[in-house]
Amino acid sequence: MAAAGPRNAPDVVDVVALGESMVTFLPSRPGRLADVPSFDRAIGGAESNVVCALAAAGHSTRWVGRVGADGFGDHLVEAIGSHGVDVTSVRRDADRPTGVYFRTAQDRTSDAHEVAYYRAGSAASAMSAHNVDLRAARAGRVLHLTGITAALSGDCRALLRELITRRPPAGPRPLVSFDVNHRPALWRDADGPRVLRELAQDADIVFVGEDEAREVWGLEGPEAVRAAFPGPAVLVVKQGDRGATAFAEGAGGPGAFTEGAGGPGPDNGGEPGGGRRAGTGADGGEGRRESGADGGEGRRGTGADGGEGCAGTGAGGGEGRRGRTGRGAGLFVPALRVEVVAAVGAGDAFAAGFLSATLRGLPLRDRLRHGHLMAAAALTAPGDLAVPATRDHADRLAALDDTAWGRLRPGPGWTAQDAPRAPEEARTP
C-alpha cells in the first residue's frame, strides 16, 4: 500500500480532492424545470463535497481543479474556500466556462426528478497532467478521486491514471481513495466499465455501490465485488438503505491504518469532525432523469447517498456480519434510520466520514459507523453540505453497542452542539 505523505511537510494537508465542481441552481418551488420561475445558486461537486465535509470535521483539506475565468468560477472558488478548504491550487481557464446544472426540488428517487447538466466543454473537462498542479494534488496524506472525472474527457482520464498509477518524482505517493461514481450520462463511449475497473484496481481505498457494481459489471453482492476487485487494500461496498460492507487486507484483519504500516496514522487534532434510512449507494442515489448539453440520458435508480433514505447499512441494527473472500473477511455495519430532510449528498458525506476515521487510525467498524453518521448529517439538513457532529459526539455514537446503534433515530438539528443527547448515549462509556 502507498504510504501517506509526511505530516510535517509545509504544504501537505490531510486530504486533497481533484475533480470538477459546478454551480448548482436549486428551484424556488417544486415543479418541472419547464415551470420553475426562478432558482437559487449553490455549489455542487462530488470531490469538493468530500473535502468541505472533512474540513468541517477538523481536517486540513485542498481542492484542485479548473474553473472558467468567469463569475461562476469566482463563486465556486470563494464558496468552497469559505468552508475552510485550500483553493490556492485551482486554476482558471480563459477559454472555457465553469460548468453549471439545474435540478428540480423533487426527491431524487421520484420519477418527477430532473437534472439538466451544462458541463460539456467546461474548464474542468479540459483538465490534464499538463495544466493542473500535480505537486499540490499529491501533497496530501490522502488523495480523493472519483470516476466522474474519468468520464469528462480523454485528458481527464489520463490525468487520473497519472495520479493513481505513477509514482511522483520525489516522495511517496499519497494514499489514493477512489469513489467509482458511475454516471452513464457522461460517458460518450462504451469504455466506462473497463476504465473504472482499471482505476479502481490501482487505488488503495475504493467506494462502490452494490447497485452500481451490478449495473456496470454485472456483479451481485459484496463478495462478488471483492472477488472482482482484489487490488484495493480497502474496498467499501455501499448497499443503499441496508448499509455497507467493507473488506480490508493485511494480517491484522480489517484494522486501522497506522503510519508504520504504510497508511495514515492517528490524527489527534480537530474538533468537528420511524424514519427512512439514510443510504449510501452508487452514484448519489439520484433516481433521476438527466438532460442537457452533455447528452444526458434518461436514468432512474436508487443508491448511494440516501436515494432510499438510509444513512448506512443494515436493517434492524444487526451488525458485525462477516463474509469470506480470498482476501479476508467483509465486515457489514448497519445503517441509521433518520428523518430525511433532503435525500442528497450522503454518498459524498459517507466517504468523508470513512476517510476521517481512517486518518485517525480507527478500526474498520468505526470507520463505517463514522461514514454513516456523516451521511445522516447530510440527510437531515437541506442541501448537499451539512455541519457534522462534533468529533466527541460522533465518537460517542460510534462506540454504542449494536442494540443502541440500531435504536438511533437522528433528526433535523441532531448535530448541533446544544442538541439533547440521544437516550442510547447514556450507556456509552
mmCIF file of C-alpha atoms in Angstrom, residues 206-380:
data_model
loop_
_atom_site.group_PDB
_atom_site.id
_atom_site.type_symbol
_atom_site.label_atom_id
_atom_site.label_comp_id
_atom_site.label_asym_id
_atom_site.label_seq_id
_atom_site.Cartn_x
_atom_site.Cartn_y
_atom_site.Cartn_z
ATOM 1 C CA VAL A 206 -12.398 2.148 -3.173
ATOM 2 C CA PHE A 207 -16.047 3.058 -2.646
ATOM 3 C CA VAL A 208 -18.624 1.433 -4.917
ATOM 4 C CA GLY A 209 -22.372 0.978 -4.696
ATOM 5 C CA GLU A 210 -23.796 -2.524 -4.779
ATOM 6 C CA ASP A 211 -26.379 -1.412 -7.358
ATOM 7 C CA GLU A 212 -23.625 0.350 -9.299
ATOM 8 C CA ALA A 213 -21.482 -2.818 -9.444
ATOM 9 C CA ARG A 214 -24.487 -4.739 -10.707
ATOM 10 C CA GLU A 215 -25.268 -2.159 -13.388
ATOM 11 C CA VAL A 216 -21.713 -1.594 -14.597
ATOM 12 C CA TRP A 217 -20.106 -5.029 -14.272
ATOM 13 C CA GLY A 218 -22.970 -7.442 -13.607
ATOM 14 C CA LEU A 219 -21.643 -8.268 -10.133
ATOM 15 C CA GLU A 220 -24.110 -9.467 -7.495
ATOM 16 C CA GLY A 221 -23.320 -8.776 -3.863
ATOM 17 C CA PRO A 222 -20.269 -7.615 -1.887
ATOM 18 C CA GLU A 223 -18.445 -10.959 -2.118
ATOM 19 C CA ALA A 224 -18.610 -10.921 -5.902
ATOM 20 C CA VAL A 225 -17.413 -7.326 -5.970
ATOM 21 C CA ARG A 226 -14.428 -8.158 -3.777
ATOM 22 C CA ALA A 227 -13.571 -11.192 -5.891
ATOM 23 C CA ALA A 228 -13.579 -8.993 -9.000
ATOM 24 C CA PHE A 229 -11.568 -6.219 -7.307
ATOM 25 C CA PRO A 230 -8.703 -7.804 -5.361
ATOM 26 C CA GLY A 231 -6.416 -4.808 -5.901
ATOM 27 C CA PRO A 232 -7.595 -2.191 -3.367
ATOM 28 C CA ALA A 233 -6.341 -2.629 0.186
ATOM 29 C CA VAL A 234 -9.754 -1.436 1.381
ATOM 30 C CA LEU A 235 -12.980 -1.932 -0.559
ATOM 31 C CA VAL A 236 -16.282 -0.486 0.682
ATOM 32 C CA VAL A 237 -19.469 -1.763 -0.957
ATOM 33 C CA LYS A 238 -22.339 0.617 -0.214
ATOM 34 C CA GLN A 239 -25.660 -1.206 -0.025
ATOM 35 C CA GLY A 240 -28.248 1.541 -0.217
ATOM 36 C CA ASP A 241 -30.807 1.505 2.543
ATOM 37 C CA ARG A 242 -29.274 -1.579 4.142
ATOM 38 C CA GLY A 243 -25.738 -0.388 4.804
ATOM 39 C CA ALA A 244 -22.166 -1.058 3.754
ATOM 40 C CA THR A 245 -19.736 -3.959 3.733
ATOM 41 C CA ALA A 246 -16.004 -3.265 3.932
ATOM 42 C CA PHE A 247 -13.091 -5.531 3.118
ATOM 43 C CA ALA A 248 -9.554 -4.805 4.318
ATOM 44 C CA GLU A 249 -6.330 -6.669 3.657
ATOM 45 C CA GLY A 250 -3.455 -7.481 5.976
ATOM 46 C CA ALA A 251 -2.550 -9.970 8.647
ATOM 47 C CA GLY A 252 -4.169 -7.732 11.207
ATOM 48 C CA GLY A 253 -7.524 -8.036 9.505
ATOM 49 C CA PRO A 254 -9.748 -5.030 8.979
ATOM 50 C CA GLY A 255 -7.959 -2.812 11.469
ATOM 51 C CA ALA A 256 -6.965 0.808 11.197
ATOM 52 C CA PHE A 257 -4.088 2.062 9.128
ATOM 53 C CA THR A 258 -1.018 3.092 11.065
ATOM 54 C CA GLU A 259 1.813 5.281 9.917
ATOM 55 C CA GLY A 260 4.276 2.477 10.452
ATOM 56 C CA ALA A 261 2.248 0.207 8.181
ATOM 57 C CA GLY A 262 2.239 2.402 5.139
ATOM 58 C CA GLY A 263 -1.008 4.273 5.722
ATOM 59 C CA PRO A 264 -2.157 7.386 7.517
ATOM 60 C CA GLY A 265 -1.900 7.220 11.249
ATOM 61 C CA PRO A 266 -3.968 8.709 14.049
ATOM 62 C CA ASP A 267 -4.913 12.319 13.827
ATOM 63 C CA ASN A 268 -5.398 13.842 17.243
ATOM 64 C CA GLY A 269 -6.351 17.321 16.216
ATOM 65 C CA GLY A 270 -9.618 18.884 15.152
ATOM 66 C CA GLU A 271 -12.966 19.031 16.870
ATOM 67 C CA PRO A 272 -15.851 18.728 14.492
ATOM 68 C CA GLY A 273 -15.438 16.063 12.687
ATOM 69 C CA GLY A 274 -39.987 5.725 12.479
ATOM 70 C CA GLY A 275 -37.692 7.414 9.701
ATOM 71 C CA ARG A 276 -36.271 6.419 6.388
ATOM 72 C CA ARG A 277 -32.765 5.082 6.128
ATOM 73 C CA ALA A 278 -30.011 7.392 5.007
ATOM 74 C CA GLY A 279 -28.464 5.295 2.288
ATOM 75 C CA THR A 280 -25.094 5.255 0.583
ATOM 76 C CA GLY A 281 -25.253 3.575 -2.814
ATOM 77 C CA ALA A 282 -23.763 4.015 -6.202
ATOM 78 C CA ASP A 283 -23.874 7.378 -7.853
ATOM 79 C CA GLY A 284 -25.599 9.562 -5.384
ATOM 80 C CA GLY A 285 -28.868 7.714 -5.238
ATOM 81 C CA GLU A 286 -30.326 10.217 -7.555
ATOM 82 C CA GLY A 287 -33.053 8.210 -9.209
ATOM 83 C CA ARG A 288 -33.058 10.894 -11.809
ATOM 84 C CA ARG A 289 -33.727 11.943 -15.333
ATOM 85 C CA GLU A 290 -30.729 13.671 -16.842
ATOM 86 C CA SER A 291 -30.629 16.011 -19.775
ATOM 87 C CA GLY A 292 -28.569 18.883 -21.059
ATOM 88 C CA ALA A 293 -25.577 19.913 -23.041
ATOM 89 C CA ASP A 294 -23.555 16.804 -22.340
ATOM 90 C CA GLY A 295 -26.062 14.429 -23.856
ATOM 91 C CA GLY A 296 -27.530 13.347 -20.552
ATOM 92 C CA GLU A 297 -29.554 10.217 -20.786
ATOM 93 C CA GLY A 298 -32.766 9.282 -19.041
ATOM 94 C CA ARG A 299 -31.942 7.281 -15.967
ATOM 95 C CA ARG A 300 -33.752 6.172 -12.878
ATOM 96 C CA GLY A 301 -32.159 4.485 -9.949
ATOM 97 C CA THR A 302 -31.521 4.387 -6.285
ATOM 98 C CA GLY A 303 -28.264 4.242 -4.472
ATOM 99 C CA ALA A 304 -25.583 5.782 -2.667
ATOM 100 C CA ASP A 305 -26.372 8.929 -0.920
ATOM 101 C CA GLY A 306 -29.732 8.493 0.510
ATOM 102 C CA GLY A 307 -31.793 7.727 -2.546
ATOM 103 C CA GLU A 308 -33.743 5.417 -0.283
ATOM 104 C CA GLY A 309 -33.445 7.468 2.856
ATOM 105 C CA CYS A 310 -30.788 5.390 4.522
ATOM 106 C CA ALA A 311 -27.616 6.612 6.209
ATOM 107 C CA GLY A 312 -25.682 3.474 6.386
ATOM 108 C CA THR A 313 -26.284 -0.143 6.134
ATOM 109 C CA GLY A 314 -28.354 -2.852 7.588
ATOM 110 C CA ALA A 315 -31.802 -3.455 8.899
ATOM 111 C CA GLY A 316 -32.776 -3.763 12.497
ATOM 112 C CA GLY A 317 -29.439 -2.780 13.939
ATOM 113 C CA GLY A 318 -27.790 -6.149 13.411
ATOM 114 C CA GLU A 319 -24.074 -5.712 12.909
ATOM 115 C CA GLY A 320 -20.743 -7.375 12.564
ATOM 116 C CA ARG A 321 -21.737 -9.937 9.946
ATOM 117 C CA ARG A 322 -18.672 -11.131 8.047
ATOM 118 C CA GLY A 323 -18.362 -12.780 4.676
ATOM 119 C CA ARG A 324 -15.320 -14.564 3.337
ATOM 120 C CA THR A 325 -13.353 -13.850 0.218
ATOM 121 C CA GLY A 326 -9.895 -14.751 -0.970
ATOM 122 C CA ARG A 327 -8.565 -11.576 0.699
ATOM 123 C CA GLY A 328 -10.090 -11.572 4.141
ATOM 124 C CA ALA A 329 -13.452 -11.086 5.737
ATOM 125 C CA GLY A 330 -16.020 -8.489 4.824
ATOM 126 C CA LEU A 331 -17.492 -6.516 7.712
ATOM 127 C CA PHE A 332 -21.098 -5.350 7.417
ATOM 128 C CA VAL A 333 -22.255 -2.398 9.531
ATOM 129 C CA PRO A 334 -25.914 -1.361 9.510
ATOM 130 C CA ALA A 335 -27.450 1.973 8.772
ATOM 131 C CA LEU A 336 -29.154 4.525 10.928
ATOM 132 C CA ARG A 337 -32.790 5.353 10.447
ATOM 133 C CA VAL A 338 -33.073 9.090 10.010
ATOM 134 C CA GLU A 339 -35.718 11.723 9.482
ATOM 135 C CA VAL A 340 -34.749 12.742 5.959
ATOM 136 C CA VAL A 341 -34.902 16.430 5.057
ATOM 137 C CA ALA A 342 -33.178 16.197 1.673
ATOM 138 C CA ALA A 343 -32.053 12.953 0.055
ATOM 139 C CA VAL A 344 -28.880 14.394 -1.451
ATOM 140 C CA GLY A 345 -25.201 14.474 -0.581
ATOM 141 C CA ALA A 346 -24.978 11.470 1.718
ATOM 142 C CA GLY A 347 -22.751 9.420 -0.594
ATOM 143 C CA ASP A 348 -20.036 12.070 -0.502
ATOM 144 C CA ALA A 349 -20.599 12.576 3.224
ATOM 145 C CA PHE A 350 -20.221 8.831 3.823
ATOM 146 C CA ALA A 351 -16.856 8.843 2.046
ATOM 147 C CA ALA A 352 -15.783 11.861 4.111
ATOM 148 C CA GLY A 353 -16.720 10.180 7.390
ATOM 149 C CA PHE A 354 -14.948 6.969 6.447
ATOM 150 C CA LEU A 355 -11.796 8.830 5.396
ATOM 151 C CA SER A 356 -11.840 10.949 8.549
ATOM 152 C CA ALA A 357 -11.916 7.847 10.723
ATOM 153 C CA THR A 358 -9.208 6.248 8.563
ATOM 154 C CA LEU A 359 -6.937 9.244 9.090
ATOM 155 C CA ARG A 360 -7.484 8.910 12.813
ATOM 156 C CA GLY A 361 -6.444 5.254 12.796
ATOM 157 C CA LEU A 362 -9.838 3.908 13.904
ATOM 158 C CA PRO A 363 -10.838 0.259 13.391
ATOM 159 C CA LEU A 364 -12.915 -0.739 10.389
ATOM 160 C CA ARG A 365 -16.243 -0.931 12.195
ATOM 161 C CA ASP A 366 -15.833 2.603 13.484
ATOM 162 C CA ARG A 367 -14.792 3.867 10.061
ATOM 163 C CA LEU A 368 -18.054 2.536 8.634
ATOM 164 C CA ARG A 369 -20.064 3.975 11.515
ATOM 165 C CA HIS A 370 -18.465 7.398 11.096
ATOM 166 C CA GLY A 371 -19.380 7.196 7.418
ATOM 167 C CA HIS A 372 -22.991 6.517 8.338
ATOM 168 C CA LEU A 373 -23.028 9.330 10.887
ATOM 169 C CA MET A 374 -21.701 11.840 8.361
ATOM 170 C CA ALA A 375 -24.284 10.619 5.842
ATOM 171 C CA ALA A 376 -27.015 11.078 8.452
ATOM 172 C CA ALA A 377 -25.881 14.673 8.973
ATOM 173 C CA ALA A 378 -26.223 15.340 5.237
ATOM 174 C CA LEU A 379 -29.670 13.783 5.006
ATOM 175 C CA THR A 380 -31.120 15.671 7.959
#
